[in-house]
mmCIF file of C-alpha atoms in Angstrom:
data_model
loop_
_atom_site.group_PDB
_atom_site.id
_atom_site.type_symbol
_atom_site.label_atom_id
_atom_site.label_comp_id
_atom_site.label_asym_id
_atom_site.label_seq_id
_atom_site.Cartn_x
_atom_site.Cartn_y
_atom_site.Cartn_z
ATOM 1 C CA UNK U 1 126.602 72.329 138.822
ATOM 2 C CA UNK U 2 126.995 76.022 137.187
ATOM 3 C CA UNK U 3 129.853 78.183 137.752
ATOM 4 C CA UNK U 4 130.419 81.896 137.991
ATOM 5 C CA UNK U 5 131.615 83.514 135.448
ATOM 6 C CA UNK U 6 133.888 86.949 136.369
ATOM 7 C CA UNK U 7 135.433 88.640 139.190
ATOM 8 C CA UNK U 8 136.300 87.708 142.237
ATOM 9 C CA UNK U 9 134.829 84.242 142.226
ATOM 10 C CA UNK U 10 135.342 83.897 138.516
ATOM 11 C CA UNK U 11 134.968 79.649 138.011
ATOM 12 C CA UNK U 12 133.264 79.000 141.453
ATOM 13 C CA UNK U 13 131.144 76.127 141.359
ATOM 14 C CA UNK U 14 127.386 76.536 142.662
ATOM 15 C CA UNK U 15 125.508 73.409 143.390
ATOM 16 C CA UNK U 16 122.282 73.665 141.626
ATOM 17 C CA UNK U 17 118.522 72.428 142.541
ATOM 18 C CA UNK U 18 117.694 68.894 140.936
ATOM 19 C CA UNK U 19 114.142 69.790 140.456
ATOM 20 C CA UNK U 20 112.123 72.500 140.900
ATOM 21 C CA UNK U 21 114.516 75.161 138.931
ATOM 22 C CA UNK U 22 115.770 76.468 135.881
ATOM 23 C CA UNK U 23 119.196 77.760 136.250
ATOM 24 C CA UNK U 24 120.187 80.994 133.753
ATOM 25 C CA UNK U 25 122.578 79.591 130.958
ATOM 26 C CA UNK U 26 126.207 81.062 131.459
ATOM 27 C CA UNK U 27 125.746 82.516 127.772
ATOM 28 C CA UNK U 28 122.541 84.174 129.450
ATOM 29 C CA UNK U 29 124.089 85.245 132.542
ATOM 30 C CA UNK U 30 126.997 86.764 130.639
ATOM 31 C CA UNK U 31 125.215 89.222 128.385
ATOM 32 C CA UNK U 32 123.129 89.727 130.782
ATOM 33 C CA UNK U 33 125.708 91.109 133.092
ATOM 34 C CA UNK U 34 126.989 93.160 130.213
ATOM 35 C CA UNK U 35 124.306 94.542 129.526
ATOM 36 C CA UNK U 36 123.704 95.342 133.691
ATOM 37 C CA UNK U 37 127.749 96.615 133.230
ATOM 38 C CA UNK U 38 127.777 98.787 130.708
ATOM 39 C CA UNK U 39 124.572 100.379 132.344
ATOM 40 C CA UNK U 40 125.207 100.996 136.490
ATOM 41 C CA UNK U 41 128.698 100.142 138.110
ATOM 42 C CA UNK U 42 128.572 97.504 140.212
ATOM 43 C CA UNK U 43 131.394 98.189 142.766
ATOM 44 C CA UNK U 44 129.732 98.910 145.807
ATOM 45 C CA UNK U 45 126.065 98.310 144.981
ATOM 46 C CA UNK U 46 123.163 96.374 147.111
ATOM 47 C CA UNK U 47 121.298 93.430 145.242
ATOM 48 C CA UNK U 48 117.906 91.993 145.217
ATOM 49 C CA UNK U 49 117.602 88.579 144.377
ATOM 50 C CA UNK U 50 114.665 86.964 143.810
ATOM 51 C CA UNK U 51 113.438 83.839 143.121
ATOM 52 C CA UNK U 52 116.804 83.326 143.303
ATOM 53 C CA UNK U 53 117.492 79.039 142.754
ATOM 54 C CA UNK U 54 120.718 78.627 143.235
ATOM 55 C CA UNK U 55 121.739 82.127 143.989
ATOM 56 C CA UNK U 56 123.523 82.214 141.041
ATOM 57 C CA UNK U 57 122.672 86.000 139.403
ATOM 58 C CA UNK U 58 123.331 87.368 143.076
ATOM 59 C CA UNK U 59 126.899 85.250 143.454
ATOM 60 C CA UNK U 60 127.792 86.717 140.023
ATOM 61 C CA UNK U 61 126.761 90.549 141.273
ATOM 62 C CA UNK U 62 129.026 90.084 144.259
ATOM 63 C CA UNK U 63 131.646 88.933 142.268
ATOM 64 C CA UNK U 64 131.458 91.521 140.245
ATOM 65 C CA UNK U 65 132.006 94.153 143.116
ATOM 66 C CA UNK U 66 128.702 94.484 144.821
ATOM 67 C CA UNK U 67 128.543 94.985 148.266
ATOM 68 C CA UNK U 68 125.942 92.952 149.048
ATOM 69 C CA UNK U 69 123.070 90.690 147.895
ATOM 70 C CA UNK U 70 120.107 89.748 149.653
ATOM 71 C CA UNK U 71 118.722 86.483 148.445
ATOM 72 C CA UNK U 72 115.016 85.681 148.304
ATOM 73 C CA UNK U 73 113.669 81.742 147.492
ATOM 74 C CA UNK U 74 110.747 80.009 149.158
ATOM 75 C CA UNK U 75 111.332 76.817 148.232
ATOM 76 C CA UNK U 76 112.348 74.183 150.886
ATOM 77 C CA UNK U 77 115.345 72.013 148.967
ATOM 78 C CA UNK U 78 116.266 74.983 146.857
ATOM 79 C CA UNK U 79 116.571 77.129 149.921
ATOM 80 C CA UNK U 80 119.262 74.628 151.381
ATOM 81 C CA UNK U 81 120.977 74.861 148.104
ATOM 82 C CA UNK U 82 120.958 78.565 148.582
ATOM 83 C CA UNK U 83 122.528 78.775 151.822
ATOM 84 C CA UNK U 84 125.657 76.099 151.030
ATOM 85 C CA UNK U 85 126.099 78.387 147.988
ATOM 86 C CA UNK U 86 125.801 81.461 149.989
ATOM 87 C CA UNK U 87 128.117 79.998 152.835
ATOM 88 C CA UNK U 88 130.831 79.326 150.324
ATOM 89 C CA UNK U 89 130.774 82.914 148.847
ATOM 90 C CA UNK U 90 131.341 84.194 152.041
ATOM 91 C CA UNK U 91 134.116 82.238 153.133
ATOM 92 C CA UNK U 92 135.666 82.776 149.354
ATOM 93 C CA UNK U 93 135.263 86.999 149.692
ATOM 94 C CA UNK U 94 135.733 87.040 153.554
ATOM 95 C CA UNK U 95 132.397 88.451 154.115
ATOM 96 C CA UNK U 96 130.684 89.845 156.825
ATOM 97 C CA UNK U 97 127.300 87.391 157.956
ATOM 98 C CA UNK U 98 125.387 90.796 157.517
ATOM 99 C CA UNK U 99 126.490 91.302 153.454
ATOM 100 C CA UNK U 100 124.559 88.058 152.600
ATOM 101 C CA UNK U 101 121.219 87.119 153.617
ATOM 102 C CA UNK U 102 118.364 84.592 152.431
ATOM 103 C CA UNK U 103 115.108 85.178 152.882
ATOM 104 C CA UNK U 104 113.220 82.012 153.420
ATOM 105 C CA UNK U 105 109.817 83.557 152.030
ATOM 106 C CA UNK U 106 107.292 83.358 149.602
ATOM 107 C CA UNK U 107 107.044 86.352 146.643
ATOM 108 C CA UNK U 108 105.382 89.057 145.918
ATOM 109 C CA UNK U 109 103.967 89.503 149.654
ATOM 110 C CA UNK U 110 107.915 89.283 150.943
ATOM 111 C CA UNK U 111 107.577 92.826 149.547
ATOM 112 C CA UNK U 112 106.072 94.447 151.956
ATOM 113 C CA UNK U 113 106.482 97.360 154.115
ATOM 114 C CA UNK U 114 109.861 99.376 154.449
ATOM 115 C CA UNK U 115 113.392 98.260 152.562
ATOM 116 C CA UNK U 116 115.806 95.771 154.622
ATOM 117 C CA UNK U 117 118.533 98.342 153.018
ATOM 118 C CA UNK U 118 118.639 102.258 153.625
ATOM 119 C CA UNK U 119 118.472 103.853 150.468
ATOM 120 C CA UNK U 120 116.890 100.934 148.703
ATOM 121 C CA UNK U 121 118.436 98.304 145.957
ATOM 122 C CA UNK U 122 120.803 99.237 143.216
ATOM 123 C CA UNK U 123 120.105 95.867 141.342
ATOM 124 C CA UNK U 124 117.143 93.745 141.708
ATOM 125 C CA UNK U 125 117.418 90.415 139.530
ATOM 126 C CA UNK U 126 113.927 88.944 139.239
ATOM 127 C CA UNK U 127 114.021 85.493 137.525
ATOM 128 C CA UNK U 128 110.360 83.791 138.235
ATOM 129 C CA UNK U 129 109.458 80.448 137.428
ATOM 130 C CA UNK U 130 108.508 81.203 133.637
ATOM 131 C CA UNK U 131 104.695 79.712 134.261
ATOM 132 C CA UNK U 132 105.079 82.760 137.124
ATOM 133 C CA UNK U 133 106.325 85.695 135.198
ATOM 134 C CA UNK U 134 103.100 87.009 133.719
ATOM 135 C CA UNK U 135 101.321 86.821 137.321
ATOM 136 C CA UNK U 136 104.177 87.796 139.845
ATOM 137 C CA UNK U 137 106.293 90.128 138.221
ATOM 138 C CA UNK U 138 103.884 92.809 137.925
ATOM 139 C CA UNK U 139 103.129 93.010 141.739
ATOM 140 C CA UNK U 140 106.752 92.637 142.659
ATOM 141 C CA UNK U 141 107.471 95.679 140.328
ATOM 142 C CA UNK U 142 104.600 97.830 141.696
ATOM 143 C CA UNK U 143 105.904 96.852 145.020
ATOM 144 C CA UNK U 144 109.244 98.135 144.804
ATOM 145 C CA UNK U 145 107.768 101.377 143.834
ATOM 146 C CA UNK U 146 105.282 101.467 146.014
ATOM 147 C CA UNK U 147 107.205 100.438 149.279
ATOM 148 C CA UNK U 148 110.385 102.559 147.943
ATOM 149 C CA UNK U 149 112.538 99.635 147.749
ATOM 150 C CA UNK U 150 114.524 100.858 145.032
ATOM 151 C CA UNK U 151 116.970 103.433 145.217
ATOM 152 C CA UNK U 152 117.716 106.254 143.425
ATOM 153 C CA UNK U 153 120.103 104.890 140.720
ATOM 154 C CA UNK U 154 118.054 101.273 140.471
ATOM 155 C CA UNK U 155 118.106 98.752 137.408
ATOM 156 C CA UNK U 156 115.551 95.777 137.663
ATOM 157 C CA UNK U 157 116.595 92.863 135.476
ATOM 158 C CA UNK U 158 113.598 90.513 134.491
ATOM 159 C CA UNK U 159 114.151 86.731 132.729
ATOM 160 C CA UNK U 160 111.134 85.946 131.191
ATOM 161 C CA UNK U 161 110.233 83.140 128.567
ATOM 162 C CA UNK U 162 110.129 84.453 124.753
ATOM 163 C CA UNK U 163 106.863 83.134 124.796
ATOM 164 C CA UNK U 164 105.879 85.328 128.127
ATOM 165 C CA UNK U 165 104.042 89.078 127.734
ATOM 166 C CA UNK U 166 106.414 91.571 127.369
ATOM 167 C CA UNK U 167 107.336 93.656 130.710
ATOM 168 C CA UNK U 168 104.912 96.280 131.256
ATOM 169 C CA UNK U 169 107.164 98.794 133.575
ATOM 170 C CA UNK U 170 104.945 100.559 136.248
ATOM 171 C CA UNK U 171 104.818 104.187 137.020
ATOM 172 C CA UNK U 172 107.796 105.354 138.137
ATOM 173 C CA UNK U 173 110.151 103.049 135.603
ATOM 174 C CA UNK U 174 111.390 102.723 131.818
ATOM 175 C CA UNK U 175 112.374 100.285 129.670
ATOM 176 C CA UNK U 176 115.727 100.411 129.322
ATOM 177 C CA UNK U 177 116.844 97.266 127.421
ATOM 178 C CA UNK U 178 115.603 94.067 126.284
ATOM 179 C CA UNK U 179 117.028 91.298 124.371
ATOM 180 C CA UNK U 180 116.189 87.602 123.232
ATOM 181 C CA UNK U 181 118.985 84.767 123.940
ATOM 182 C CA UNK U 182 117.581 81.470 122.015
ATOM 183 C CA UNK U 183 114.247 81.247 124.414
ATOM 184 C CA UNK U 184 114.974 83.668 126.795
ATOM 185 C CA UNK U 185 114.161 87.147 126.945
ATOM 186 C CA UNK U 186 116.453 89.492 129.521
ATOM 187 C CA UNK U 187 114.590 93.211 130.247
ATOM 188 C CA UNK U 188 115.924 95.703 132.151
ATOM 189 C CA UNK U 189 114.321 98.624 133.879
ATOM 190 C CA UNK U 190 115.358 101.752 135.327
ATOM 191 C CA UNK U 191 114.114 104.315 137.924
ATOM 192 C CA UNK U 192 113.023 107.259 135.627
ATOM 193 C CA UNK U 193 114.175 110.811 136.522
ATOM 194 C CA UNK U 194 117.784 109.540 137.572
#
């Protein structure tokens, strides 16, 4: 079990993958949502997750005032996971089926063809598989560009290994911050000419 951490569902309990996963530390999670804070306000704003385990990074958007999340995870017994942990946000914030959504498919070709959201993502919270980082995460960024799925005011949070490259930022982003928590590196992006 992990819990969320502020806002609205501050202390919720999220069931979590037995195998298969690697949930973000709370110590993790909680910088990294100040850094995301003191960056872009959250009230209001439409989340990417992906890869998303046990949903937890989108949960803790939402609970932080985001709108809504849209939750991407291929994998079969994670995906279940997902979707009790998704159900039992809803009921808790009395929110529409439409504000929550998983997306039962594999990455980077999910990305693909015109935005679910008009006017793009505010937040997208990419947190790969590390073994995955240095061969997804470039495609999924260049994909976001390329198939405008970022909007005007985006921030892209990566969680990476220590160990893994560090984020090369396509054309049409900027390094905005990036920190190291014990093993874990946290990188965040922005759309340039904001």
């Amino acid at each position: 079990m992990t819990r969320l951490i502020a806002g609205r569902l501050r202390s919720t309990r999220l069931a979590v993958p037995d195998a298969g996963t690697r949930p973000t530390t709370d110590r993790v999670r909680e910088a990294m949502f100040s850094a995301i804070e003191s960056r872009l306000d959250l009230d209001g704003t439409f989340v990417l997750d992906l890869f998303s385990g046990s949903g937890a990074l989108g949960l803790e958007a939402l609970s932080r005032g985001s709108e809504t999340a849209d939750f991407f995870e291929s994998g079969g017994p994670a995906a279940r996971i997902l979707q009790g942990n998704i159900d039992t946000a809803r009921v808790a914030l009395g929110a529409p089926l439409a504000s929550l959504a998983l997306h039962r498919t594999a990455l980077p070709g999910a990305i693909s063809g015109p935005c679910p959201r008009d006017g793009g993502y505010d937040l997208v919270l990419i947190d790969p598989p590390y073994e995955q980082v240095e061969q997804q995460v470039p495609e999924i960024l260049d994909r976001l560009i390329t198939h405008a799925w970022l909007s005007d005011i985006a921030h892209v949070v990566v969680e990476s290994s220590v160990r893994s490259a560090v984020i090369g930022w396509p054309d049409g982003m900027t390094s905005e911050f990036s920190r190291t928590y014990g093993e874990t590196r946290v990188d965040i992006g922005v759309v340039e000419d904001r």
